[in-house]
Amino acid sequence: MFQELDLHLAPTQHRLEQFHQHIDQALLESGQTLTPYQSDQLNAALLRTLTDSSLPFDYLAVYRPSGRRVAQAASLGQAGDAPASLKEIDLNFLKQHAGSVLGGNYSIADQPHLAICRHQIWQRNHGYLCAFSANYPTVADGISDTNRQSLEFELIRADGVLLIASSGRLAQHQLLQGELVAISLRQAVERSIEQSPMRLPPEANPLSNNYYYLLQFIPGLNASMILEVPQHRATTSYLRYTLPLIAGWLVLLGTLGALLRWQRDWLQGHQQQQQAIRQRNKLLEDETALLTRTLHGCVYRVRLPSLELLHITHDQNSVLGRELQLRLERHNSLLSLIASEDQETYLTQLEQHKDTQQPYEIVYRMNSSEQELRWILDRGCVQARGENQYEAEGFLVDITDQTLSQQHIHYLATRDPLTELGNRYWFNDELISYTRHQSNRQRLMALLFIDLDRFKTINDSLGHQFGDQLLCEVAQRLRRLIPEHYPVARLGGDEFMIMMTDGRNRADIERLAQRLIKALGDIYRIEQFKLTTTCSIGISLFPQDSSEAFVLMRNADTAMYQAKSQGGNTFQFYTDEMNQRVNSRLTLENELRRAIQAQEFELYYQPQVCTHTNRLLGAEALIRWCHPDAGIISPADFIPVAEDTGLITEIGDWALYEACSTFRRWNQQLNQPLTISVNVSVRQLCDSFVLRVRDILQQTGLPAEQLELEITESLLMDNVQQNIEWLTSIHAHGISFAMDDFGTGYSSLSYLKQFPISKLKIDRAFIMDITQDADDEAIVRAILAMSHTLRLKVVAEGVETTEQLQLLQQLSCDSYQGYFFSRPVDKHTFEQQFLSYPESATHG
C-alpha cells in the first residue's frame, strides 16, 4: 500500500508547487498595483485588479498587521464578503514567513475558501494582501487524480492547520478545514519536516483510524501533503494471496468452533459494556467539541492542592495561543500561565470554594509574549474525589476584548478628547470624593480655576484649528508643571481646573499660581505663528471657603472672574465680598428680565443744538429704568448686565422703535427734520440687526436720514472687519453714524476712513476743563481740525458753562449738548419745553 502511495507523491507535489508559483506571481503583480493607493482607495483598486485580470481568485482583501480588514473586492457573481479579520493562528503564521503563504481556510457564503497571503505595502501603511478561492484549479486537479485511484488527500500547514481535505473524507474532518488537527497528527507534521516521506499507521490519525497515510513535507508551501488509502483496500489485496491458506484453516477452525462458543456469551457482554463506554465517551467528546466551537474558550481539570493539570482542551477556539500551550506542556500547571499579580487571588478563591464546593467565578490575567495581556474569565467548581482529595473543573473564556472595551468606555467618559486631561465629570467626582474623605481632617486644599485671557480673539482670528492646538499646548505645560497626584481637568472651552491637595499654607498656593501664570504666559509656537496669551486664576480653599464640592467650584469661578475684571494675568483668592457682588448681579439680572416683561423702561432726551445759533438740531435718546422700588436706575448700572446676558438685543430694539416713532410724530407736527440719535451696543451688531433697523424704519415711517446711531469707539475696535461690514450695510440704507466718547479709546485713526462715520462726539472728559487746562484745549483743537479735514461733524458733550460754549464757538465746533442747554428730560417735558416754541428755544 505504501509503495502504491509513493507513486502518487511526486506528481501531486509537482502540481502543488506549480500552483504556489502561479499564485505567488499573481499576488506579487496584484500587490504592485496597490502600492500607490490610500487606504480609502483600496476597495476600487482591488475591484479593478479582479476585473482586469484572469486571476483564479474569488475575493481579494487587504488586512492590517492586527488582522483587521481594510478593503476587499469580490469577482463578478460572488456572494458575501471576504472575512472581516484573519484568524489569530493564521496571522501568527503570516508574521513568521515571507513571500506568498497559505493563509488558512475560511468559510465565505457557506463555501470553504483557501486563502493565500503575502506582505503588502500601500501609502504609509503595511499589512497583508490575501486572495481567496473556492476552486484553486491546480490543487483540484491533483485531488481528482488521487480520487481516481481511490486515494484521499489532505494538506496541512506546518503549524497544524488543516487547509484542504478531499471530498471523500469524513464530513466531520471536512468541517475542520481552517482549524488545528489533532495533537498526534501535528506532531507527525513537525517530524515530516526533517523526515520525508513518512509512513503512518492507521492509529496516527484518531479522527480517521481506518486509513493508511503517507506524509510528504513541501518546503515551498510550508505545508505537509497526506495521501491516504482505506484500510479495506489493503485487506482485499492481502486476502487475494492468502485465501487458499484460509480455506485450509477453515477446517481447523471448524473443529475449534465448539471450544469458542462458550466464550461468545462472555465476549458479547463485554463488547456491550465496551460499546456503552465508547458511546458515553463519544457523547462527552461531542458535547465538549460543541462547547469549544460555540464559545471561545477551553475546558480544564486540575488536582488540588498540587494544581497539577489533568486535562485541558485544545482547538482553534482555545484561549491559549501557541506560546502559552508550550509553556503549559513544560510546567503542566495552570498557575504557570496566570500573571504573578493575580496568582494569590486565584489560589485564595479556590481554597474558599474547596470547603463550600460552590461554583466560583474568577477573573485574572494571562501574560504572553504573543499578546501582552489577556483577561480570562474562569468559571467552575471544586469537587471532592476522596479524603482530602479535590479536583477543580472549569471553563476558561477570553474576555480581553470586553475588558478593554469597558476600559476604553471609562476612559472616554472621564477624559477630555482634545487634551486627554480629565473632563468636568471626572474632576467633579474626584473633588466630591476628596471632600468626603477629608471632611473631618481639616486638611488644606486649593482649587485653582484657570481661564485663558483673549482666547476668543485668537480662536476667532486664526480659526478653531489653531485654538485647539493652543489648548493642547496649554495642557502639555500643565502636565509638566503640575505634580502627577494633583487632579487636573479641562472643564470646557478655555477653562482648566487644578486640585492642589498638599498645600501647607497660603504661600504655597500663591507660588503655584505664580508659576502657572509665568508658564502659560510664555510664547506659543503653532505652525508659522507665535502666539501669546495670559491667564486669570481664581482660587477657593477647603475647608475655609466651604466643605461642599459644588460651592468650592462656584467660589473658584467667582474669584476667576474677579481676576479677569482686573485685567487678567493675575490670580485672586475668593472672598465673601465677591459672593455678595455675584448675588447682587444675579438679582439685578433677574430684575432686568422682569422689567422687560413689565415695560419699566423710559426714554429721556437730551437736546443737541447748534453751537453758534443755539438752534435745536435734534436729541440723543437715553434709556432709564423706572424701578417700582429703587426708582430711576442709571444705564451705567444695568446696560453691562444686559450686554453680558444678551438682553441688550430686546432692550435696544425697544429703545430704537420708541425713539423713531416719537420723532416721526414730532417731525410731522413741526414740519422739521430733527435728528434722533440712539446709542447702539456693539453686542447688538449682527446680520439680523441690519434687518431689524430697516424694519423699524419701515414700521415707524421715520426717514433714514433723520436717524443717527451712536457707537462707542473702544468697543468698535473689537472684531473690526466684521463691524465695518455691518455698519456699511446699515449705512447703505441712508442711516448715519456717530462715534461716541471719541478720544478715550485706543483705536488707530486709520479706522476713521474705513468706518462709515459722519460725526464725532468729543467726550465730556476733555470739555470739563477746556477753559483751565491747556492740554484739554489742545486735544479739542486737534480733534476739530482733524474732523473738519475729514469732513466730519463734531458734537461736544458735557457743556455746562458760558465760557466753555464761547471757546467752542471760537474753535468752530458744530454742535453741543450738556447741562448748559438742558439736562436729559422725559418725553413730555421735552415736548413742552422745546417743541412748543422751537424758534425761541433756549437753554434751561
mmCIF file of C-alpha atoms in Angstrom, residues 24 61 76 92 123 139 188 196 202 223 329 332 374 377 405 411 443 465 494 614 668 771 834:
data_model
loop_
_atom_site.group_PDB
_atom_site.id
_atom_site.type_symbol
_atom_site.label_atom_id
_atom_site.label_comp_id
_atom_site.label_asym_id
_atom_site.label_seq_id
_atom_site.Cartn_x
_atom_site.Cartn_y
_atom_site.Cartn_z
ATOM 1 C CA ASP A 24 2.830 33.846 -5.835
ATOM 2 C CA ALA A 61 -8.707 41.692 0.503
ATOM 3 C CA LEU A 76 -18.450 39.129 -10.587
ATOM 4 C CA ASN A 92 0.836 34.457 13.646
ATOM 5 C CA GLN A 123 0.584 54.620 1.228
ATOM 6 C CA VAL A 139 -4.926 21.737 -6.458
ATOM 7 C CA ALA A 188 3.695 13.906 12.700
ATOM 8 C CA SER A 196 10.243 12.832 4.372
ATOM 9 C CA PRO A 202 -3.924 3.880 10.903
ATOM 10 C CA ALA A 223 2.844 22.532 4.458
ATOM 11 C CA GLU A 329 3.225 21.493 28.324
ATOM 12 C CA ASN A 332 1.746 21.101 33.393
ATOM 13 C CA ARG A 374 -5.178 38.583 28.185
ATOM 14 C CA LEU A 377 -12.962 34.619 32.989
ATOM 15 C CA SER A 405 -13.805 47.974 25.629
ATOM 16 C CA TYR A 411 -11.540 56.464 29.556
ATOM 17 C CA ARG A 443 -6.556 69.460 55.648
ATOM 18 C CA GLN A 465 -7.847 74.522 14.483
ATOM 19 C CA ASP A 494 -10.501 77.505 27.617
ATOM 20 C CA ASN A 614 -28.448 127.658 19.783
ATOM 21 C CA GLN A 668 -44.641 115.665 11.255
ATOM 22 C CA THR A 771 -11.029 126.614 29.752
ATOM 23 C CA PHE A 834 -38.500 122.589 23.272
#
